mmCIF file of C-alpha atoms and ligand atoms in Angstrom:
data_model
loop_
_atom_site.group_PDB
_atom_site.id
_atom_site.type_symbol
_atom_site.label_atom_id
_atom_site.label_comp_id
_atom_site.label_asym_id
_atom_site.label_seq_id
_atom_site.Cartn_x
_atom_site.Cartn_y
_atom_site.Cartn_z
ATOM 1 C CA UNK A 1 3.315 82.468 12.029
ATOM 2 C CA UNK A 2 1.750 84.119 15.056
ATOM 3 C CA UNK A 3 -1.338 81.965 14.715
ATOM 4 C CA UNK A 4 0.727 78.834 14.207
ATOM 5 C CA UNK A 5 2.723 79.464 17.385
ATOM 6 C CA UNK A 6 -0.443 80.262 19.269
ATOM 7 C CA UNK A 7 -2.127 76.953 18.481
ATOM 8 C CA UNK A 8 0.886 74.986 19.716
ATOM 9 C CA UNK A 9 0.805 77.032 22.913
ATOM 10 C CA UNK A 10 -2.933 76.452 23.182
ATOM 11 C CA UNK A 11 -2.336 72.726 23.032
ATOM 12 C CA UNK A 12 0.095 72.854 25.944
ATOM 13 C CA UNK A 13 -2.349 74.894 28.006
ATOM 14 C CA UNK A 14 -5.171 72.499 27.198
ATOM 15 C CA UNK A 15 -3.146 69.473 28.308
ATOM 16 C CA UNK A 16 -2.199 71.216 31.557
ATOM 17 C CA UNK A 17 -5.804 72.203 32.246
ATOM 18 C CA UNK A 18 -7.093 68.691 31.680
ATOM 19 C CA UNK A 19 -4.374 67.140 33.840
ATOM 20 C CA UNK A 20 -4.942 69.617 36.638
ATOM 21 C CA UNK A 21 -8.553 68.424 36.893
ATOM 22 C CA UNK A 22 -7.820 64.761 36.294
ATOM 23 C CA UNK A 23 -4.222 63.472 36.274
ATOM 24 C CA UNK A 24 -5.282 60.247 34.503
ATOM 25 C CA UNK A 25 -7.352 62.029 31.824
ATOM 26 C CA UNK A 26 -5.186 61.068 28.851
ATOM 27 C CA UNK A 27 -4.171 57.686 30.251
ATOM 28 C CA UNK A 28 -7.881 56.815 30.442
ATOM 29 C CA UNK A 29 -8.570 58.018 26.895
ATOM 30 C CA UNK A 30 -5.618 56.023 25.579
ATOM 31 C CA UNK A 31 -7.231 52.812 26.823
ATOM 32 C CA UNK A 32 -9.929 52.906 24.160
ATOM 33 C CA UNK A 33 -13.088 54.542 22.899
ATOM 34 C CA UNK A 34 -16.748 53.670 23.050
ATOM 35 C CA UNK A 35 -18.558 56.709 21.660
ATOM 36 C CA UNK A 36 -22.349 56.361 21.477
ATOM 37 C CA UNK A 37 -22.593 58.681 18.495
ATOM 38 C CA UNK A 38 -21.369 59.100 14.926
ATOM 39 C CA UNK A 39 -21.514 62.671 13.652
ATOM 40 C CA UNK A 40 -21.582 63.364 9.929
ATOM 41 C CA UNK A 41 -21.210 67.096 9.485
ATOM 42 C CA UNK A 42 -19.944 69.803 7.176
ATOM 43 C CA UNK A 43 -16.240 70.699 7.000
ATOM 44 C CA UNK A 44 -17.200 74.341 7.633
ATOM 45 C CA UNK A 45 -14.931 75.768 10.359
ATOM 46 C CA UNK A 46 -17.926 77.312 12.114
ATOM 47 C CA UNK A 47 -19.596 73.977 12.833
ATOM 48 C CA UNK A 48 -17.319 72.128 15.268
ATOM 49 C CA UNK A 49 -18.979 68.834 16.194
ATOM 50 C CA UNK A 50 -17.798 68.434 19.793
ATOM 51 C CA UNK A 51 -18.299 72.020 20.926
ATOM 52 C CA UNK A 52 -21.868 72.319 19.645
ATOM 53 C CA UNK A 53 -23.083 69.337 21.653
ATOM 54 C CA UNK A 54 -20.777 69.776 24.626
ATOM 55 C CA UNK A 55 -19.102 66.436 23.944
ATOM 56 C CA UNK A 56 -15.817 65.480 25.528
ATOM 57 C CA UNK A 57 -13.086 63.562 23.694
ATOM 58 C CA UNK A 58 -14.236 59.941 23.487
ATOM 59 C CA UNK A 59 -17.926 60.767 23.122
ATOM 60 C CA UNK A 60 -18.368 61.361 19.398
ATOM 61 C CA UNK A 61 -16.934 59.672 16.312
ATOM 62 C CA UNK A 62 -16.725 62.247 13.532
ATOM 63 C CA UNK A 63 -16.837 62.358 9.746
ATOM 64 C CA UNK A 64 -16.937 65.705 7.996
ATOM 65 C CA UNK A 65 -16.996 66.710 4.348
ATOM 66 C CA UNK A 66 -18.333 69.576 2.270
ATOM 67 C CA UNK A 67 -22.084 69.847 2.858
ATOM 68 C CA UNK A 68 -22.319 66.751 5.124
ATOM 69 C CA UNK A 69 -22.909 64.361 2.258
ATOM 70 C CA UNK A 70 -23.553 60.619 2.444
ATOM 71 C CA UNK A 71 -22.316 59.534 -0.979
ATOM 72 C CA UNK A 72 -22.793 55.799 -1.382
ATOM 73 C CA UNK A 73 -19.545 55.274 -3.310
ATOM 74 C CA UNK A 74 -17.433 57.342 -0.887
ATOM 75 C CA UNK A 75 -15.063 54.791 0.669
ATOM 76 C CA UNK A 76 -14.048 57.265 3.341
ATOM 77 C CA UNK A 77 -17.618 57.749 4.562
ATOM 78 C CA UNK A 78 -18.417 54.016 4.214
ATOM 79 C CA UNK A 79 -15.333 53.033 6.209
ATOM 80 C CA UNK A 80 -16.167 55.480 8.988
ATOM 81 C CA UNK A 81 -19.781 54.288 9.033
ATOM 82 C CA UNK A 82 -18.787 50.612 9.024
ATOM 83 C CA UNK A 83 -16.319 51.065 11.864
ATOM 84 C CA UNK A 84 -18.754 53.173 13.880
ATOM 85 C CA UNK A 85 -21.657 50.745 13.477
ATOM 86 C CA UNK A 86 -19.921 47.371 13.477
ATOM 87 C CA UNK A 87 -16.881 47.898 15.686
ATOM 88 C CA UNK A 88 -17.834 50.766 18.000
ATOM 89 C CA UNK A 89 -21.552 49.891 18.013
ATOM 90 C CA UNK A 90 -22.724 53.498 18.073
ATOM 91 C CA UNK A 91 -26.434 53.835 18.744
ATOM 92 C CA UNK A 92 -26.980 57.167 17.046
ATOM 93 C CA UNK A 93 -25.884 58.681 13.754
ATOM 94 C CA UNK A 94 -26.515 62.379 13.297
ATOM 95 C CA UNK A 95 -26.268 64.091 9.929
ATOM 96 C CA UNK A 96 -25.844 67.758 10.827
ATOM 97 C CA UNK A 97 -26.187 70.370 8.121
ATOM 98 C CA UNK A 98 -26.129 74.099 8.692
ATOM 99 C CA UNK A 99 -27.831 77.192 7.360
ATOM 100 C CA UNK A 100 -25.502 79.300 5.241
ATOM 101 C CA UNK A 101 -23.689 76.218 3.916
ATOM 102 C CA UNK A 102 -21.309 77.234 1.111
ATOM 103 C CA UNK A 103 -21.563 73.815 -0.534
ATOM 104 C CA UNK A 104 -25.344 73.962 -0.718
ATOM 105 C CA UNK A 105 -25.182 77.571 -1.941
ATOM 106 C CA UNK A 106 -22.765 76.556 -4.699
ATOM 107 C CA UNK A 107 -25.150 73.775 -5.740
ATOM 108 C CA UNK A 108 -27.874 76.394 -6.287
ATOM 109 C CA UNK A 109 -25.659 78.322 -8.679
ATOM 110 C CA UNK A 110 -23.976 77.554 -11.978
ATOM 111 C CA UNK A 111 -20.426 78.826 -11.517
ATOM 112 C CA UNK A 112 -17.637 76.321 -11.991
ATOM 113 C CA UNK A 113 -15.320 76.353 -8.981
ATOM 114 C CA UNK A 114 -12.981 73.529 -9.991
ATOM 115 C CA UNK A 115 -12.751 69.873 -9.115
ATOM 116 C CA UNK A 116 -15.229 70.496 -6.308
ATOM 117 C CA UNK A 117 -17.916 70.847 -9.024
ATOM 118 C CA UNK A 118 -18.001 67.053 -9.094
ATOM 119 C CA UNK A 119 -18.730 66.837 -5.376
ATOM 120 C CA UNK A 120 -21.275 69.640 -5.523
ATOM 121 C CA UNK A 121 -23.037 67.651 -8.243
ATOM 122 C CA UNK A 122 -24.308 65.249 -5.591
ATOM 123 C CA UNK A 123 -26.041 68.217 -3.940
ATOM 124 C CA UNK A 124 -27.449 69.315 -7.303
ATOM 125 C CA UNK A 125 -28.974 65.820 -7.610
ATOM 126 C CA UNK A 126 -30.869 66.554 -4.394
ATOM 127 C CA UNK A 127 -32.133 69.815 -5.908
ATOM 128 C CA UNK A 128 -33.352 67.997 -9.004
ATOM 129 C CA UNK A 129 -35.229 65.456 -6.857
ATOM 130 C CA UNK A 130 -37.008 68.260 -4.981
ATOM 131 C CA UNK A 131 -37.105 70.822 -7.785
ATOM 132 C CA UNK A 132 -40.855 71.449 -7.630
ATOM 133 C CA UNK A 133 -40.826 72.187 -3.899
ATOM 134 C CA UNK A 134 -37.680 74.311 -4.047
ATOM 135 C CA UNK A 135 -38.595 76.287 -7.163
ATOM 136 C CA UNK A 136 -41.907 77.156 -5.504
ATOM 137 C CA UNK A 137 -40.093 79.078 -2.746
ATOM 138 C CA UNK A 138 -39.770 82.556 -4.226
ATOM 139 C CA UNK A 139 -37.568 84.183 -1.624
ATOM 140 C CA UNK A 140 -34.001 83.143 -2.392
ATOM 141 C CA UNK A 141 -32.852 83.065 1.218
ATOM 142 C CA UNK A 142 -35.821 80.938 2.229
ATOM 143 C CA UNK A 143 -35.168 78.629 -0.720
ATOM 144 C CA UNK A 144 -31.545 78.315 0.387
ATOM 145 C CA UNK A 145 -32.627 77.429 3.948
ATOM 146 C CA UNK A 146 -35.154 74.927 2.663
ATOM 147 C CA UNK A 147 -32.523 73.338 0.418
ATOM 148 C CA UNK A 148 -30.182 72.941 3.417
ATOM 149 C CA UNK A 149 -32.959 71.121 5.314
ATOM 150 C CA UNK A 150 -33.963 68.957 2.352
ATOM 151 C CA UNK A 151 -30.331 68.035 1.764
ATOM 152 C CA UNK A 152 -29.993 66.815 5.361
ATOM 153 C CA UNK A 153 -33.155 64.725 5.019
ATOM 154 C CA UNK A 154 -31.864 63.208 1.808
ATOM 155 C CA UNK A 155 -28.508 62.336 3.397
ATOM 156 C CA UNK A 156 -30.252 60.609 6.312
ATOM 157 C CA UNK A 157 -32.240 58.648 3.756
ATOM 158 C CA UNK A 158 -29.002 57.781 1.947
ATOM 159 C CA UNK A 159 -27.598 56.514 5.248
ATOM 160 C CA UNK A 160 -30.624 54.292 5.721
ATOM 161 C CA UNK A 161 -30.132 52.872 2.231
ATOM 162 C CA UNK A 162 -26.572 51.670 2.946
ATOM 163 C CA UNK A 163 -25.983 47.949 3.372
ATOM 164 C CA UNK A 164 -24.198 48.780 6.643
ATOM 165 C CA UNK A 165 -27.232 50.369 8.290
ATOM 166 C CA UNK A 166 -29.734 47.896 6.853
ATOM 167 C CA UNK A 167 -27.607 44.963 8.007
ATOM 168 C CA UNK A 168 -27.369 46.396 11.542
ATOM 169 C CA UNK A 169 -31.146 46.782 11.682
ATOM 170 C CA UNK A 170 -31.653 43.234 10.425
ATOM 171 C CA UNK A 171 -29.389 41.994 13.219
ATOM 172 C CA UNK A 172 -31.512 43.776 15.777
ATOM 173 C CA UNK A 173 -28.839 46.360 16.581
ATOM 174 C CA UNK A 174 -30.183 49.573 18.078
ATOM 175 C CA UNK A 175 -29.290 52.269 15.579
ATOM 176 C CA UNK A 176 -31.101 55.580 15.346
ATOM 177 C CA UNK A 177 -30.572 58.018 12.483
ATOM 178 C CA UNK A 178 -31.178 61.730 12.972
ATOM 179 C CA UNK A 179 -31.147 64.852 10.809
ATOM 180 C CA UNK A 180 -30.171 68.182 12.338
ATOM 181 C CA UNK A 181 -29.632 71.687 11.059
ATOM 182 C CA UNK A 182 -27.321 74.046 12.917
ATOM 183 C CA UNK A 183 -27.956 77.776 12.964
ATOM 184 C CA UNK A 184 -24.678 79.637 12.450
ATOM 185 C CA UNK A 185 -26.188 82.842 13.803
ATOM 186 C CA UNK A 186 -27.946 81.335 16.821
ATOM 187 C CA UNK A 187 -25.825 78.367 17.860
ATOM 188 C CA UNK A 188 -28.934 76.221 18.203
ATOM 189 C CA UNK A 189 -29.586 72.998 16.349
ATOM 190 C CA UNK A 190 -33.000 72.033 15.019
ATOM 191 C CA UNK A 191 -33.950 68.360 14.976
ATOM 192 C CA UNK A 192 -35.703 67.756 11.655
ATOM 193 C CA UNK A 193 -37.291 64.610 13.066
ATOM 194 C CA UNK A 194 -36.215 62.455 10.158
ATOM 195 C CA UNK A 195 -36.463 59.041 11.695
ATOM 196 C CA UNK A 196 -35.724 55.661 10.201
ATOM 197 C CA UNK A 197 -35.453 52.576 12.347
ATOM 198 C CA UNK A 198 -36.104 49.760 9.870
ATOM 199 C CA UNK A 199 -35.512 49.166 6.175
ATOM 200 C CA UNK A 200 -39.272 48.894 5.781
ATOM 201 C CA UNK A 201 -39.285 52.696 5.979
ATOM 202 C CA UNK A 202 -37.427 52.732 2.649
ATOM 203 C CA UNK A 203 -38.812 52.597 -0.870
ATOM 204 C CA UNK A 204 -39.061 48.934 -1.785
ATOM 205 C CA UNK A 205 -36.369 49.136 -4.436
ATOM 206 C CA UNK A 206 -33.763 50.051 -1.794
ATOM 207 C CA UNK A 207 -34.690 47.302 0.689
ATOM 208 C CA UNK A 208 -32.001 44.659 1.100
ATOM 209 C CA UNK A 209 -32.655 41.122 2.281
ATOM 210 C CA UNK A 210 -29.847 39.295 4.022
ATOM 211 C CA UNK A 211 -29.309 35.530 4.067
ATOM 212 C CA UNK A 212 -31.983 33.096 2.992
HETATM 213 ZN ZN1 ZN B 1 -21.371 73.715 5.003
#
């Protein structure tokens, strides 16, 4: 109960602080949003999107789930992506994974945790795709880190495969996809330099053609 009371108090303090600097702070925000960035990150409490990049309210549209997955049948993710790209016209989408990710760790093991097993399975699919590379890393911690990085790359690729992103590119919309990994013990992010800017960067089977 202490914690619960504290967060309500924190909210009041936060509002007062913001208003003391700028009396129209919330009135301005209420007018609308035009964030330049969509963040797809992990639900992990230690990876707060705004804080890490020093973003103010209004600057980043956020979607988070376990292990920052881009699952092509996930209506939640697709709706967020569609709104971000087609309504808000974001120019950047960042998939941000993090070292020490519990979801990725679970995907390396075989224990059943519950219904989440079915979500984790998507991460296991990534392992299977990169089994040779991952199995070759003998040190378990290094293999775990590598898997986190590979998973981010794969999710950026999955973003590029979506009809939403391909359609935006076809229409000449500026849309840059990025893959990052956040270090829980350093606070720094590493840009994995996974860059796609056209559907021609995709395997042919994934390329979509629009219209005639
Ligand atoms: Zn995580």
